[in-house]
Amino acid sequence: MDHKAQIKVNDNGSLRITGDVELVDKEGNSYQTKKSFSLCRCGNSSNKPFCDGTHRKIGFESKPRAK
């Protein structure tokens, strides 16, 4: 049985991706990922597109909710 991939929007932090997904750049090149990884949402990571925890240091705030 296939499980859906999940993208979780963390309060004041990253996008947590869990499941079988392929992350590619604009040219179609694949990034090496694990079954669970985090993408930067604050724009200040030194390891973009991945989160490096910088959001905590800069006080990034965002708590969107689904409607």
Tab-separated table of N, CA and C in Angstrom:
chain	number	residue	atom	x	y	z
A	1	MET	N	0.842	-1.189	0.000
A	1	MET	CA	0.000	0.000	0.000
A	1	MET	C	0.877	1.238	0.000
A	2	ASP	N	0.617	2.165	-0.915
A	2	ASP	CA	1.365	3.407	-0.995
A	2	ASP	C	0.848	4.389	0.050
A	3	HIS	N	1.799	5.065	0.690
A	3	HIS	CA	1.448	6.101	1.655
A	3	HIS	C	1.674	7.457	1.020
A	4	LYS	N	0.798	8.390	1.314
A	4	LYS	CA	0.959	9.736	0.792
A	4	LYS	C	2.142	10.415	1.466
A	5	ALA	N	2.853	11.208	0.704
A	5	ALA	CA	3.877	12.064	1.288
A	5	ALA	C	3.167	13.157	2.080
A	6	GLN	N	3.839	13.669	3.103
A	6	GLN	CA	3.252	14.720	3.931
A	6	GLN	C	4.206	15.900	4.009
A	7	ILE	N	3.653	17.106	3.888
A	7	ILE	CA	4.418	18.332	4.098
A	7	ILE	C	3.792	19.031	5.288
A	8	LYS	N	4.564	19.187	6.353
A	8	LYS	CA	4.063	19.823	7.566
A	8	LYS	C	4.678	21.209	7.690
A	9	VAL	N	3.825	22.219	7.835
A	9	VAL	CA	4.288	23.587	8.023
A	9	VAL	C	4.498	23.785	9.525
A	10	ASN	N	5.750	23.817	9.948
A	10	ASN	CA	6.064	23.980	11.367
A	10	ASN	C	5.925	25.432	11.793
A	11	ASP	N	5.316	25.668	12.955
A	11	ASP	CA	5.225	27.024	13.483
A	11	ASP	C	6.619	27.607	13.623
A	12	ASN	N	6.800	28.815	13.105
A	12	ASN	CA	8.055	29.560	13.227
A	12	ASN	C	9.266	28.802	12.702
A	13	GLY	N	9.052	27.880	11.774
A	13	GLY	CA	10.174	27.078	11.301
A	13	GLY	C	10.010	26.548	9.896
A	14	SER	N	10.550	25.390	9.705
A	14	SER	CA	10.706	24.782	8.381
A	14	SER	C	9.448	24.097	7.860
A	15	LEU	N	9.567	23.620	6.632
A	15	LEU	CA	8.593	22.707	6.052
A	15	LEU	C	9.176	21.310	6.210
A	16	ARG	N	8.509	20.445	6.935
A	16	ARG	CA	8.988	19.081	7.174
A	16	ARG	C	8.353	18.159	6.144
A	17	ILE	N	9.179	17.509	5.336
A	17	ILE	CA	8.721	16.619	4.283
A	17	ILE	C	8.957	15.183	4.734
A	18	THR	N	7.909	14.372	4.708
A	18	THR	CA	8.021	12.980	5.106
A	18	THR	C	7.365	12.116	4.032
A	19	GLY	N	8.051	11.062	3.648
A	19	GLY	CA	7.497	10.154	2.652
A	19	GLY	C	8.403	10.027	1.446
A	20	ASP	N	7.930	9.299	0.489
A	20	ASP	CA	8.703	9.021	-0.715
A	20	ASP	C	8.491	10.144	-1.726
A	21	VAL	N	9.407	11.105	-1.737
A	21	VAL	CA	9.325	12.224	-2.674
A	21	VAL	C	10.694	12.439	-3.313
A	22	GLU	N	10.679	13.072	-4.462
A	22	GLU	CA	11.922	13.448	-5.122
A	22	GLU	C	11.973	14.969	-5.155
A	23	LEU	N	13.068	15.544	-4.664
A	23	LEU	CA	13.276	16.986	-4.667
A	23	LEU	C	14.244	17.313	-5.790
A	24	VAL	N	13.789	18.149	-6.728
A	24	VAL	CA	14.619	18.492	-7.879
A	24	VAL	C	14.769	20.004	-7.994
A	25	ASP	N	15.890	20.438	-8.597
A	25	ASP	CA	16.088	21.858	-8.842
A	25	ASP	C	15.430	22.259	-10.158
A	26	LYS	N	15.561	23.518	-10.547
A	26	LYS	CA	14.924	24.043	-11.756
A	26	LYS	C	15.318	23.285	-13.011
A	27	GLU	N	16.544	22.740	-13.023
A	27	GLU	CA	17.041	22.030	-14.199
A	27	GLU	C	16.724	20.537	-14.170
A	28	GLY	N	16.026	20.083	-13.122
A	28	GLY	CA	15.647	18.676	-13.027
A	28	GLY	C	16.659	17.794	-12.321
A	29	ASN	N	17.698	18.401	-11.750
A	29	ASN	CA	18.700	17.638	-10.995
A	29	ASN	C	18.149	17.288	-9.625
A	30	SER	N	18.327	16.037	-9.214
A	30	SER	CA	17.806	15.573	-7.925
A	30	SER	C	18.744	15.892	-6.782
A	31	TYR	N	18.157	16.374	-5.678
A	31	TYR	CA	18.892	16.532	-4.429
A	31	TYR	C	18.897	15.186	-3.724
A	32	GLN	N	19.940	14.907	-2.973
A	32	GLN	CA	19.978	13.691	-2.170
A	32	GLN	C	19.215	13.971	-0.877
A	33	THR	N	18.182	13.174	-0.632
A	33	THR	CA	17.358	13.354	0.565
A	33	THR	C	17.148	12.020	1.267
A	34	LYS	N	16.595	12.117	2.469
A	34	LYS	CA	16.202	10.934	3.241
A	34	LYS	C	14.682	10.844	3.187
A	35	LYS	N	14.097	9.898	3.893
A	35	LYS	CA	12.635	9.740	3.924
A	35	LYS	C	11.959	10.902	4.643
A	36	SER	N	12.721	11.661	5.431
A	36	SER	CA	12.204	12.820	6.129
A	36	SER	C	13.283	13.896	6.124
A	37	PHE	N	12.907	15.108	5.709
A	37	PHE	CA	13.865	16.211	5.679
A	37	PHE	C	13.104	17.521	5.803
A	38	SER	N	13.834	18.609	6.088
A	38	SER	CA	13.203	19.913	6.274
A	38	SER	C	13.714	20.912	5.255
A	39	LEU	N	12.788	21.695	4.722
A	39	LEU	CA	13.122	22.755	3.781
A	39	LEU	C	13.017	24.111	4.478
A	40	CYS	N	13.923	25.019	4.123
A	40	CYS	CA	13.957	26.353	4.704
A	40	CYS	C	12.719	27.141	4.310
A	41	ARG	N	12.175	27.854	5.273
A	41	ARG	CA	11.038	28.733	5.015
A	41	ARG	C	11.373	30.176	5.353
A	42	CYS	N	12.424	30.392	6.157
A	42	CYS	CA	12.774	31.753	6.572
A	42	CYS	C	13.632	32.478	5.536
A	43	GLY	N	14.285	31.726	4.643
A	43	GLY	CA	15.114	32.333	3.614
A	43	GLY	C	16.542	32.615	4.014
A	44	ASN	N	16.942	32.236	5.229
A	44	ASN	CA	18.277	32.566	5.716
A	44	ASN	C	19.189	31.371	5.936
A	45	SER	N	18.763	30.187	5.572
A	45	SER	CA	19.599	28.993	5.735
A	45	SER	C	20.856	29.106	4.887
A	46	SER	N	21.965	28.619	5.411
A	46	SER	CA	23.205	28.585	4.626
A	46	SER	C	23.291	27.277	3.841
A	47	ASN	N	22.254	26.446	3.931
A	47	ASN	CA	22.214	25.156	3.263
A	47	ASN	C	20.940	25.015	2.423
A	48	LYS	N	20.515	26.116	1.793
A	48	LYS	CA	19.277	26.095	1.007
A	48	LYS	C	19.337	25.040	-0.081
A	49	PRO	N	18.263	24.368	-0.372
A	49	PRO	CA	16.912	24.648	0.090
A	49	PRO	C	16.595	24.025	1.445
A	50	PHE	N	17.580	23.386	2.074
A	50	PHE	CA	17.346	22.690	3.336
A	50	PHE	C	17.446	23.640	4.523
A	51	CYS	N	16.738	23.313	5.573
A	51	CYS	CA	16.754	24.080	6.806
A	51	CYS	C	18.011	23.749	7.603
A	52	ASP	N	18.652	24.779	8.162
A	52	ASP	CA	19.812	24.556	9.035
A	52	ASP	C	19.564	25.093	10.454
A	53	GLY	N	18.315	25.466	10.748
A	53	GLY	CA	17.961	25.943	12.083
A	53	GLY	C	18.135	27.440	12.285
A	54	THR	N	18.538	28.174	11.251
A	54	THR	CA	18.756	29.609	11.376
A	54	THR	C	17.498	30.350	11.821
A	55	HIS	N	16.319	29.813	11.488
A	55	HIS	CA	15.069	30.480	11.870
A	55	HIS	C	15.000	30.751	13.371
A	56	ARG	N	15.586	29.875	14.167
A	56	ARG	CA	15.596	30.066	15.627
A	56	ARG	C	16.461	31.260	16.007
A	57	LYS	N	17.607	31.395	15.355
A	57	LYS	CA	18.559	32.472	15.678
A	57	LYS	C	18.032	33.845	15.301
A	58	ILE	N	17.265	33.919	14.202
A	58	ILE	CA	16.800	35.221	13.720
A	58	ILE	C	15.398	35.576	14.202
A	59	GLY	N	14.766	34.682	14.919
A	59	GLY	CA	13.431	34.948	15.453
A	59	GLY	C	12.331	34.927	14.399
A	60	PHE	N	12.477	34.054	13.399
A	60	PHE	CA	11.463	33.927	12.362
A	60	PHE	C	10.113	33.571	12.972
A	61	GLU	N	9.072	34.272	12.561
A	61	GLU	CA	7.738	34.005	13.068
A	61	GLU	C	6.746	33.820	11.928
A	62	SER	N	6.049	32.709	11.937
A	62	SER	CA	4.992	32.436	10.974
A	62	SER	C	4.226	31.212	11.463
A	63	LYS	N	2.924	31.370	11.593
A	63	LYS	CA	2.069	30.267	12.065
A	63	LYS	C	0.824	30.159	11.195
A	64	PRO	N	1.000	29.874	9.892
A	64	PRO	CA	-0.171	29.762	9.034
A	64	PRO	C	-1.017	28.537	9.377
A	65	ARG	N	-2.302	28.664	9.154
A	65	ARG	CA	-3.230	27.559	9.406
A	65	ARG	C	-4.074	27.301	8.156
A	66	ALA	N	-4.386	26.059	7.914
A	66	ALA	CA	-5.247	25.684	6.790
A	66	ALA	C	-6.664	26.179	7.073
A	67	LYS	N	-7.330	26.594	6.038
A	67	LYS	CA	-8.708	27.088	6.212
A	67	LYS	C	-9.665	26.199	5.487
